[in-house]
Coordinates of C-alpha atoms in Angstrom, one line a residue:
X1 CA 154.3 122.6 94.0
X2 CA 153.6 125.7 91.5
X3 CA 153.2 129.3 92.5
X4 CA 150.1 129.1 95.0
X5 CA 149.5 133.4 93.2
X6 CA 150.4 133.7 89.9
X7 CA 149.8 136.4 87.7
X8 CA 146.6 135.9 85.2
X9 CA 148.6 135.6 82.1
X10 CA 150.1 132.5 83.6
X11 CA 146.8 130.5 84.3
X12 CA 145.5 131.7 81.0
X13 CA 145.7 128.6 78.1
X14 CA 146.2 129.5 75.1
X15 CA 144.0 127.3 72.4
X16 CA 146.8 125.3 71.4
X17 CA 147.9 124.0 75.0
X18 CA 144.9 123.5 77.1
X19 CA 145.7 121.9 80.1
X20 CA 143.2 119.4 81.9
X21 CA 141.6 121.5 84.8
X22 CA 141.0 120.2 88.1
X23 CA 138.6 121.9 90.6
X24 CA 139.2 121.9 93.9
X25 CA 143.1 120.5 95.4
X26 CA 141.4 118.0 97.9
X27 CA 142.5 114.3 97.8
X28 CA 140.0 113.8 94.9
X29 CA 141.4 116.4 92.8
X30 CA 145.2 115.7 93.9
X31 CA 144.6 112.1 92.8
X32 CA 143.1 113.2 89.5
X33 CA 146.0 115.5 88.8
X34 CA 148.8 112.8 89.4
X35 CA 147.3 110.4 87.5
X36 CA 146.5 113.0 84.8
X37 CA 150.7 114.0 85.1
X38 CA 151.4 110.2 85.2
X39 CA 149.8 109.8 81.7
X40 CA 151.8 113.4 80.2
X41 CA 148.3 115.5 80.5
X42 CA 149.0 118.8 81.5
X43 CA 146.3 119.2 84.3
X44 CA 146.3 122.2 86.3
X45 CA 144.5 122.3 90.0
X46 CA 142.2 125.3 91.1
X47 CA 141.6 125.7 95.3
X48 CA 140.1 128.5 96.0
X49 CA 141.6 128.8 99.4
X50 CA 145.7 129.2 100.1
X51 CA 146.2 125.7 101.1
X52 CA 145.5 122.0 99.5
X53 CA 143.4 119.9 101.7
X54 CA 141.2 122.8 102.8
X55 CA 138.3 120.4 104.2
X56 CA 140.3 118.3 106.3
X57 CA 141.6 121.5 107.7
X58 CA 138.1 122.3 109.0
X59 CA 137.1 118.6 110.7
X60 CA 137.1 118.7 114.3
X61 CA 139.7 117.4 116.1
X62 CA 139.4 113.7 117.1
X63 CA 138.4 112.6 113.5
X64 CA 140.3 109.5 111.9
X65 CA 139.3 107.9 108.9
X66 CA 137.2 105.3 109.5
X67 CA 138.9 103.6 106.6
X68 CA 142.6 102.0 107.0
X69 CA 145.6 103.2 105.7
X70 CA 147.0 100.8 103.5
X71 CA 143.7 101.3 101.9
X72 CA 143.5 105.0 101.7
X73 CA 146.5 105.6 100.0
X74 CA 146.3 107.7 96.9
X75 CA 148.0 106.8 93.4
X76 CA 151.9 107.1 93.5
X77 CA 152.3 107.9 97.4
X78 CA 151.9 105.0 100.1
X79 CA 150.7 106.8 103.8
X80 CA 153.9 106.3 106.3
X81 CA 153.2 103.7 108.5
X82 CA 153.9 106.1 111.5
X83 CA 150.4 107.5 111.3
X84 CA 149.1 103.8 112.5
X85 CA 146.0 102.1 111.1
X86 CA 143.4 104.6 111.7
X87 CA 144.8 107.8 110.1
X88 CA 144.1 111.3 112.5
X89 CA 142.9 114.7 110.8
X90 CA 146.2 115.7 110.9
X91 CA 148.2 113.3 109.7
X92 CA 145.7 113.4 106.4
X93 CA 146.9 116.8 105.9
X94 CA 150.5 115.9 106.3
X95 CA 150.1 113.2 103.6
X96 CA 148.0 115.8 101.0
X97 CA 150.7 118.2 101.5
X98 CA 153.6 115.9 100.7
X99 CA 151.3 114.1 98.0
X100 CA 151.3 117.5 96.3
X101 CA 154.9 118.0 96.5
X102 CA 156.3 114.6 95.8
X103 CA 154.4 114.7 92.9
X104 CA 154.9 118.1 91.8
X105 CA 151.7 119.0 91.1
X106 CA 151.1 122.3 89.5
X107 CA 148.5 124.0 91.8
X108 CA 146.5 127.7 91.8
X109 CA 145.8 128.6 94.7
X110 CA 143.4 131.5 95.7
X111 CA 141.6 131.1 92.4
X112 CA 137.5 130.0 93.3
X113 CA 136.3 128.5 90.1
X114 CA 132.4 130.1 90.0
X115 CA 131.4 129.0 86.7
X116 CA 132.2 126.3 83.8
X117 CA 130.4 126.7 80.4
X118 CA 131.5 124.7 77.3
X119 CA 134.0 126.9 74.8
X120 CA 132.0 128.7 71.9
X121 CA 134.3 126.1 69.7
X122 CA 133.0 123.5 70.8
X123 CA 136.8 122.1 71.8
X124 CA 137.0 122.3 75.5
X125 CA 135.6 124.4 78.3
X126 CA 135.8 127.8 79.7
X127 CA 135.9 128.1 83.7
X128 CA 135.2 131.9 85.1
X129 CA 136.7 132.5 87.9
X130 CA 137.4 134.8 90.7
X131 CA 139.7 138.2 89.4
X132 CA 137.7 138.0 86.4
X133 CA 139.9 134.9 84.9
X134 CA 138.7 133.1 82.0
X135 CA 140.0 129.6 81.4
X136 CA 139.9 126.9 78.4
X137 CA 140.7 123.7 79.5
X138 CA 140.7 120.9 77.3
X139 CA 138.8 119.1 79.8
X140 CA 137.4 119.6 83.0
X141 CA 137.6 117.9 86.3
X142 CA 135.0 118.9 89.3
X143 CA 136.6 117.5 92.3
X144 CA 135.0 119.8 95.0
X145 CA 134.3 117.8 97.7
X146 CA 131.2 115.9 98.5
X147 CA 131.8 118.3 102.0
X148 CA 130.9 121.4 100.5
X149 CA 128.9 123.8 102.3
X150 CA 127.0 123.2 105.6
X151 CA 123.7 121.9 105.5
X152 CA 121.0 123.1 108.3
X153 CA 117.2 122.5 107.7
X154 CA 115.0 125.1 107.8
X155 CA 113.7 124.3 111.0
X156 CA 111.0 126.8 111.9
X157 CA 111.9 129.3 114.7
X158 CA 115.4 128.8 114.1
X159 CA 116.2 132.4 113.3
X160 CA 114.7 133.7 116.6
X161 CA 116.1 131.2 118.6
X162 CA 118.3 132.9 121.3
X163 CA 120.5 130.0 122.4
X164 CA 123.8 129.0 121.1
X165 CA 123.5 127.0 117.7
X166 CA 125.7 126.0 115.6
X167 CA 126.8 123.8 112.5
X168 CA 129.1 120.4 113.4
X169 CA 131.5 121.8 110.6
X170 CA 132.5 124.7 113.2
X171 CA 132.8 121.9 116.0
X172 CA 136.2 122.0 117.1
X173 CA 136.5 120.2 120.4
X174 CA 134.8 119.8 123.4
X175 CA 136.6 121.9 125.9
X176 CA 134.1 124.9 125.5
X177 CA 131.1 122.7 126.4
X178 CA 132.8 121.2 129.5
X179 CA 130.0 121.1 132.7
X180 CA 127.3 122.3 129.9
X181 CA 124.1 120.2 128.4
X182 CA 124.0 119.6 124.7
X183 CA 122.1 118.8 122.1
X184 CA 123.5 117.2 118.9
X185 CA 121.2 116.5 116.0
X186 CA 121.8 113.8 113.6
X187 CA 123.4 110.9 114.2
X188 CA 125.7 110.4 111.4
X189 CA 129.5 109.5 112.1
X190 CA 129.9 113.0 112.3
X191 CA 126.7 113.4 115.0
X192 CA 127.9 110.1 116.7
X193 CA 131.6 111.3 116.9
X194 CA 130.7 114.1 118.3
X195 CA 128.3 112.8 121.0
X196 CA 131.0 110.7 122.1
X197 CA 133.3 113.8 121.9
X198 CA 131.4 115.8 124.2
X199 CA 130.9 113.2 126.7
X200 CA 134.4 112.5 127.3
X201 CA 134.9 116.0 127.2
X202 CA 133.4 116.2 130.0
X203 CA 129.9 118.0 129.0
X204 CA 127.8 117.3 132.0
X205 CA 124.6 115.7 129.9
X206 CA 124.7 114.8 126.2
X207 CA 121.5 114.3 124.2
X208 CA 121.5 113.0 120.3
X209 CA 118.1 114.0 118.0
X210 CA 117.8 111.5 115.9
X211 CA 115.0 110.5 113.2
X212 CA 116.0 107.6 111.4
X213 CA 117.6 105.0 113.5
X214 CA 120.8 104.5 111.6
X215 CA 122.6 100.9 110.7
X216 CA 126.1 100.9 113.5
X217 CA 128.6 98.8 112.3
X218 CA 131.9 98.0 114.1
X219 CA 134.8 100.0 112.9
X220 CA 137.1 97.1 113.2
X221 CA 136.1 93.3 114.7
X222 CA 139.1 90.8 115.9
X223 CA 141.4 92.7 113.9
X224 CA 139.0 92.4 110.3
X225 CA 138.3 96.3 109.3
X226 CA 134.8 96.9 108.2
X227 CA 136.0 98.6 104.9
X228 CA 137.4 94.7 104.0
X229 CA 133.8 93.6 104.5
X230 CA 132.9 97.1 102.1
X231 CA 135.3 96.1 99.5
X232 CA 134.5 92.4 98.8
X233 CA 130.3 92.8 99.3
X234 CA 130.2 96.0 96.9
X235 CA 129.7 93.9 93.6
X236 CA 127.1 91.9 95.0
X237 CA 123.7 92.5 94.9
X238 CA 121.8 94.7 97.1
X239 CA 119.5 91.7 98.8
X240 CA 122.1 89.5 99.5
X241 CA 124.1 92.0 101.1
X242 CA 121.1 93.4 103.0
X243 CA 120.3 89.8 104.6
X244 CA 124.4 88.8 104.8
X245 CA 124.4 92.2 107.2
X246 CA 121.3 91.7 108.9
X247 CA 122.4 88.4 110.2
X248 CA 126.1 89.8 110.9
X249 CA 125.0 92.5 112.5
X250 CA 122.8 90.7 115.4
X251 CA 126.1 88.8 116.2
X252 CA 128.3 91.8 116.3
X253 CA 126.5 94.9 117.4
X254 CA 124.1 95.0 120.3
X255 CA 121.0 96.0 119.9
X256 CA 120.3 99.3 121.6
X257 CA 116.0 99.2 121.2
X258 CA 116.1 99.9 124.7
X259 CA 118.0 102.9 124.6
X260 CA 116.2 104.5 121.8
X261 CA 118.5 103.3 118.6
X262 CA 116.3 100.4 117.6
X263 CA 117.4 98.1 114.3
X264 CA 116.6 99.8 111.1
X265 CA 114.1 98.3 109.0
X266 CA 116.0 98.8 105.7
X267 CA 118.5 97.1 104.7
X268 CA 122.5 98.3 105.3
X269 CA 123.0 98.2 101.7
X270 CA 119.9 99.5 100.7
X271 CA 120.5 102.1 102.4
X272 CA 124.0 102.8 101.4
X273 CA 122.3 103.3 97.6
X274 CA 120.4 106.1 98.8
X275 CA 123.0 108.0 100.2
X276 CA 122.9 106.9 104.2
X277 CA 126.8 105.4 105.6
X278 CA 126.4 103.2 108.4
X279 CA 127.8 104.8 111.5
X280 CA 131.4 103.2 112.5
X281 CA 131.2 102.5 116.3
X282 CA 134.3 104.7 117.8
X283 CA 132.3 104.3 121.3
X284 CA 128.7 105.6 120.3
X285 CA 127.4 102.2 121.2
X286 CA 129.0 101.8 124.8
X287 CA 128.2 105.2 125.6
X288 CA 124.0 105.1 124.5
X289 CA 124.3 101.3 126.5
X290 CA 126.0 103.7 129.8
X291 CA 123.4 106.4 129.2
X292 CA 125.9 109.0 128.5
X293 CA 124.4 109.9 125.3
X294 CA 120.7 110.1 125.8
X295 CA 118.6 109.7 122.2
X296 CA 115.6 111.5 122.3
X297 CA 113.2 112.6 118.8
X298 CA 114.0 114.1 115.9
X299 CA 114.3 118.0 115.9
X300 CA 110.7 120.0 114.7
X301 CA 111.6 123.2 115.7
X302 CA 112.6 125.9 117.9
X303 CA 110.0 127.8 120.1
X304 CA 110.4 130.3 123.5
X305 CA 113.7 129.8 123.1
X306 CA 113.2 125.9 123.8
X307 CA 113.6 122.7 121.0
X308 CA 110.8 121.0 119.9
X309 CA 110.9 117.6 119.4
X310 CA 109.0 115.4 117.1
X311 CA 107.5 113.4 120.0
X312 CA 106.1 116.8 121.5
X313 CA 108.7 117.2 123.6
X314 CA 110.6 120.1 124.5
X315 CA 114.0 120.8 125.8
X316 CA 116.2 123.6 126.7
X317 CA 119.9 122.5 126.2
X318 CA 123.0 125.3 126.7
X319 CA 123.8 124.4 122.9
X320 CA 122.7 123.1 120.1
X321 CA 125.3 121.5 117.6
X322 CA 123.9 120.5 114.1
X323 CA 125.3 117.6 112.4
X324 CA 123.3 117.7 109.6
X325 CA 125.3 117.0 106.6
X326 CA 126.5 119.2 103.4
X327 CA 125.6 120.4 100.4
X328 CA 127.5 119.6 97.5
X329 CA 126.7 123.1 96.2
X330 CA 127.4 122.1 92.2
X331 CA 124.3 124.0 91.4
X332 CA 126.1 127.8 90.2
X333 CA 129.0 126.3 88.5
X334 CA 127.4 123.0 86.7
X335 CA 123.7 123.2 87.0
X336 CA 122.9 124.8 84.1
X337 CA 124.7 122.0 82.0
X338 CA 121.7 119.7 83.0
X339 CA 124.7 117.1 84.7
X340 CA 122.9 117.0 88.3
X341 CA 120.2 115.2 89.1
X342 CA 116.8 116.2 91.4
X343 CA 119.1 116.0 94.5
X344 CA 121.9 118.0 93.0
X345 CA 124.6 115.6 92.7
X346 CA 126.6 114.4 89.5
X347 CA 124.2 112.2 87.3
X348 CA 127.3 110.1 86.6
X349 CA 130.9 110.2 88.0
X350 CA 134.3 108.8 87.5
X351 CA 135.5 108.0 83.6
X352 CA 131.7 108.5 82.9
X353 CA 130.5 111.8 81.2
X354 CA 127.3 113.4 81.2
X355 CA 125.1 113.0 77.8
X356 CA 126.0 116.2 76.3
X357 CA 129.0 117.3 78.5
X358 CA 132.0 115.5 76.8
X359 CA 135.3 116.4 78.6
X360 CA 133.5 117.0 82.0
X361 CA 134.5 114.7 85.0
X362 CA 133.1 114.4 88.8
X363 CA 135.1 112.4 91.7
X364 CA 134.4 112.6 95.3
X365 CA 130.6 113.1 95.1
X366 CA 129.4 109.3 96.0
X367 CA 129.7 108.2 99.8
X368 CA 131.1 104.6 98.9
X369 CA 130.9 101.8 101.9
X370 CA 134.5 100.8 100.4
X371 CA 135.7 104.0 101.4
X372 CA 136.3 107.2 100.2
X373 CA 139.7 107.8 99.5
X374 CA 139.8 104.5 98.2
X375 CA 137.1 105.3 95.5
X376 CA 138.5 108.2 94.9
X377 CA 142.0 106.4 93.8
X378 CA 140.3 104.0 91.6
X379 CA 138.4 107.2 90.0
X380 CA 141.7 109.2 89.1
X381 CA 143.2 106.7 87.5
X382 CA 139.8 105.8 85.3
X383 CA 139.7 109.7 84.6
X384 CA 143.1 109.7 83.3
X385 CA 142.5 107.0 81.2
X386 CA 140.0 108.3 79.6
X387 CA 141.2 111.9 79.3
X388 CA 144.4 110.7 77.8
X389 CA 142.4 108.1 75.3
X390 CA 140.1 111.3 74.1
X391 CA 143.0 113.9 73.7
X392 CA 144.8 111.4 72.0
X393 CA 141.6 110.8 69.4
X394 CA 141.2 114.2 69.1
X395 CA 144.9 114.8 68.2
X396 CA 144.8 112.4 65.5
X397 CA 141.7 114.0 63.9

C-alpha cells in the first residue's frame, strides 16, 4: 500500500498523467481501484481518515454480513474460508486490509476530498481537498459509502430532551445498558440487530419504535441463503416478485400481527425499489414472539423529558438509541453538478454517467437485495471497463 501521508507534490497530477481518482478506500472504492489497476489505469484512492475500511471500523460489534462469503468477495481476492459463512465486523476489516495490500493499491490517506468541479479544459476533473490540495484526475470515482453521516429526524423537543440519546452508529455493545430499559427506534437490520443485542445483553426491558412494519425475511432457510433467492429474482419483474414473496413468506416467517409487526401491505420488492431492505431475522422474530422486544409506535417527539409516541403514548426509557439510517451526504462535493436526484442520491451509478458529467462514477449508493458487496464487485469491474474504453478513445483522438 502507498504512503498513507505524502507530501502535496506527490498527489498532485500533472496534465499529462492523470490518474483515475477514487473517493473514499471502503470496499466500493478498493474494488474500483483494483479493477481500475487490473486494466493499467493509474487510479489513486482518497480516505479521509488513516485507515481503509473506516465504516466497518465504526459498526457495532455483533454485525456479520447478512450476505455469504463466497458471495461477498471482491474482484481478485477470495475471503479465507476461516471467517465461516457469515462474515463478523472484524473479519471484513481483516479482508479490506489485506485486499489493499495484496493488490497494492496506491492509497492517500488523511486527504478528505470536499469538493469535485470539472477542469477549466474541459479534460478531466479537479477535486479540492483538505491542506488546500487541488487535483486533476482524468476521471472520477465517488465511492463514499452509502453509510455516510448519521441520520436523526428532527423530532421536536429533541434538543431539550435530558435523557441519554444517542445515534445506532455510536452503539457499540450492550454491556453499558445491562439492568437498564431502552428504547430503540427503527427497525431496520441495524434497529432489529440491536434490539436483539440489548436483550441478550442483558438490558432489563427492550422496546422497538417502529412506523412502517417492515418485510422479515430469514437470513438463511435449510441451508438456502436468502441472498441466493436476491440474486436469481432481481431481473424479474417487480409483481411477480412481490406475489412469489408474499406466498413464501407466509410459509417461512411467522406472522407476528399479534405482537405489533403485522404483514406489510407492499410488496418485498416493491419496497426494495424505494429504498427499504427487508430485515434478515438474526433472532428479532423469536424474541418479539417471547416478548423480549416489545414494539410499540413510531417516535413523535420528546416532551418533560418523556417520548411521545405516535399512538399518544408516552414513555420514559433510561436511553434512547436511534437507528435511523444515514445520509449519503453527496450534496457539498457533487450537488452542484446537477448528478443527485430530489433525495440526494446518484441519479445513475455503476458504468453509467450523469448527462453532462462524463468521467464521473458512483458505487455503493444503491441498497441491492443481492447484496452489497456483491453489487459493488460487479460495479468495479463495469467502471473499469468503461474508464479504460474512454481513456483509450480519448488517447487516439
Amino acid at each position: 500500500m502507498a504512503d498513507s501521508r505524502p507530501s502535496s507534490a506527490h498527489l498532485s497530477a500533472t496534465p499529462a498523467d492523470r490518474p483515475v481518482y477514487v473517493i473514499g478506500a471502503g470496499p466500493g472504492g478498493l474494488a474500483a481501484a483494483y479493477a481500475l489497476r487490473a486494466r493499467g489505469v493509474r487510479a489513486v484512492v482518497l480516505e479521509k481518515s488513516d485507515r481503509v475500511g473506516a465504516s466497518w471500523r465504526r459498526h457495532y460489534d455483533r454485525l456479520h454480513l447478512h450476505t455469504t462469503r463466497r458471495l461477498s468477495a471482491l474482484p481478485g481476492l477470495a475471503m479465507p474460508r476461516r471467517f465461516g459463512r457469515w462474515v463478523s465486523r472484524d473479519n471484513v476489516v481483516r479482508y479490506l486490509e489485506r485486499y489493499a495490500e495484496h493488490h497494492e493499491l496506491e492509497i492517500v490517506t488523511g486527504v478528505e476530498v470536499f469538493r469535485v468541479e470539472r477542469a477549466g479544459d474541459g479534460a478531466g476533473w479537479v477535486l479540492h481537498a483538505s491542506g488546500g490540495r487541488e487535483l486533476t484526475g482524468s476521471a472520477v470515482v465517488v465511492a463514499t459509502g452509502h453509510n455516510h453521516t448519521p441520520r436523526v429526524p428532527g423530532w421536536p423537543g429533541l434538543d431539550g430532551y435530558g435523557g441519554e440519546f444517542l445515534h445506532a452508529g455510536l452503539y457499540r455493545d450492550a454491556r453499558p445498558y445491562a439492568g437498564r430499559d431502552v428504547l430503540v427506534v427503527g427497525i431496520g437490520n441495524t434497529g432489529a440487530e440491536i434490539a436483539v443485542d440489548l436483550v441478550e445483553g442483558g438490558a432489563s426491558r427492550v422496546r422497538l419504535a417502529v412506523r412502517t412494519a417492515p418485510h422479515i425475511v430469514r437470513r438463511s432457510t435449510a441451508g438456502w441463503a436468502a441472498q441466493y433467492t436476491g440474486v436469481l429474482v432481481r431481473r424479474l419483474p417487480v409483481p411477480l416478485v412481490d406475489r412469489l414473496a408474499r406466498v413464501l413468506g407466509g410459509f417461512i416467517t411467522p406472522d407476528l400481527s399479534a405482537h405489533g409487526l403485522p404483514r406489510p401491505d407492499s410488496g418485498l420488492y416493491s419496497r426494495v425499489r424505494e429504498g427499504a431492505i427487508p430485515v434478515q431475522d438474526v433472532g428479532i422474530v423469536d424474541a418479539v414472539r417471547r416478548g423480549k422486544v416489545e414494539i410499540v409506535a413510531a417516535v413523535e417527539g420528546f416532551e418533560d423529558g418523556k417520548v411521545v409516541l405516535a399512538d399518544g403514548g408516552r414513555v420514559t426509557p433510561d436511553a434512547v438509541i436511534a437507528a435511523t439510517g444515514y445520509e449519503r451526504a453527496l450534496d457539498g462535493l457533487v450537488g452542484h453538478l446537477g448528478v443527485l436526484d430530489g433525495r440526494g442520491r446518484p441519479v445513475v451509478h455503476g458504468p453509467r454517467t450523469p448527462d453532462g458529467a462524463s468521467g464521473l462514477y458512483f458505487t455503493g449508493f444503491t441498497n441491492p437485495i443481492s447484496g452489497m458487496f456483491r453489487e459493488l464487485a460487479i460495479d468495479a469491474e463495469r467502471i473499469a471497463r468503461a474508464v479504460a474504453r474512454t481513456l483509450t478513445a480519448g488517447a487516439r483522438r
